[in-house]
């Protein structure tokens, strides 16, 4: 990034912070703070090991320093401004989850647009929140658009604050369904002198698979017999005979399905349930970034600050407003929508921002400032004289 572009962005970030009110996290005085300034060269300079008292008034600091990125620690410390981690005195840490659009299975950053990648990431976020709320019972989850490629979720619960990295990795493995024993979701237990195979309904992936099984049986009941058999035979290992047995047992025995009893379905029942379990994992798991969650000293972006790689706001989102949230509209700083700027586009292509779409060739263009800031921050353009 050249000097003119860097100075322009630093100045406009400062203008943004003159009226912005970033959200301080709980226990802000117990957290480490860090930022990345608008330095020249390819090397990134991180300024960290600061307490909120080292910064002074947060608003004044942001207006004065105009940082490119702003962070605070998920952890709380006795002395957050100490120069080494060992000296800080770790008290506990928020449980933080990160979803990055670049790392989603099935999403190709080389072919998908930025808008498409963010939409896929939002779908993954919905799955993550469903897991955190239904399976873990977390009630205090703060959702934040990162300002860049995805979303953060902060869980501030006394029951998880003291977890070490290994315990947090167990949570990651559950959310991502890592090495899930699909066959183990079916247990065998004694009932009236006989044994019976049934789904584990107490919670977790067993309960989720049971929900998928009930929905699948309702699907079978809604179609004619021939269509239902074809639907069953689409699974590997289920031929016409097994399909006939399963259809008669499952469709005609509602109580067995409600109780998770798969014994009535014969040998094909385990095959079907394991296939539905794999579908459940694919549809319900969330591809979170493991190092972010397992790192008990992680720095995370400050809500209300600007992301130096896009010029978008790191935006906290109310849970009931998530469905309607559009990051390429709702995270655009209002201050950057009031005028146009001239830039030289060095990486041509499409841009979708603030409800508009642009296709820009290489060369000079006059564009809405939010578009210009976005392109310059992503090193796709540089500032030219007006």
PDB file of C-alpha atoms in Angstrom, residues 38 40-41 49 71 92 102 110 128 148 152 169 204 269 272 279 309 319 330 380:
ATOM      1  CA  UNK A  38      -1.053   2.060   9.661  1.00  0.00           C
ATOM      2  CA  UNK A  40       4.447   1.185   5.942  1.00  0.00           C
ATOM      3  CA  UNK A  41       5.932  -1.926   4.380  1.00  0.00           C
ATOM      4  CA  UNK A  49       0.367  -6.003  26.217  1.00  0.00           C
ATOM      5  CA  UNK A  71      -8.384  -5.986  19.620  1.00  0.00           C
ATOM      6  CA  UNK A  92     -10.312 -17.009  32.999  1.00  0.00           C
ATOM      7  CA  UNK A 102     -12.427 -18.748   3.492  1.00  0.00           C
ATOM      8  CA  UNK A 110     -11.602 -18.698  -6.032  1.00  0.00           C
ATOM      9  CA  UNK A 128     -23.337 -22.877  15.410  1.00  0.00           C
ATOM     10  CA  UNK A 148     -13.985  -9.152   7.255  1.00  0.00           C
ATOM     11  CA  UNK A 152     -17.439 -14.242  16.024  1.00  0.00           C
ATOM     12  CA  UNK A 169     -10.922 -28.563  22.214  1.00  0.00           C
ATOM     13  CA  UNK A 204     -26.330 -34.386  21.657  1.00  0.00           C
ATOM     14  CA  UNK A 269     -32.816 -49.907  10.571  1.00  0.00           C
ATOM     15  CA  UNK A 272     -30.843 -46.132   7.755  1.00  0.00           C
ATOM     16  CA  UNK A 279     -26.722 -36.371   7.035  1.00  0.00           C
ATOM     17  CA  UNK A 309      -8.814  -4.957   5.518  1.00  0.00           C
ATOM     18  CA  UNK A 319     -29.871 -12.301  18.189  1.00  0.00           C
ATOM     19  CA  UNK A 330     -25.457  -2.946   7.713  1.00  0.00           C
ATOM     20  CA  UNK A 380      -7.354  -3.614  -5.020  1.00  0.00           C
TER      21      UNK A 380
END
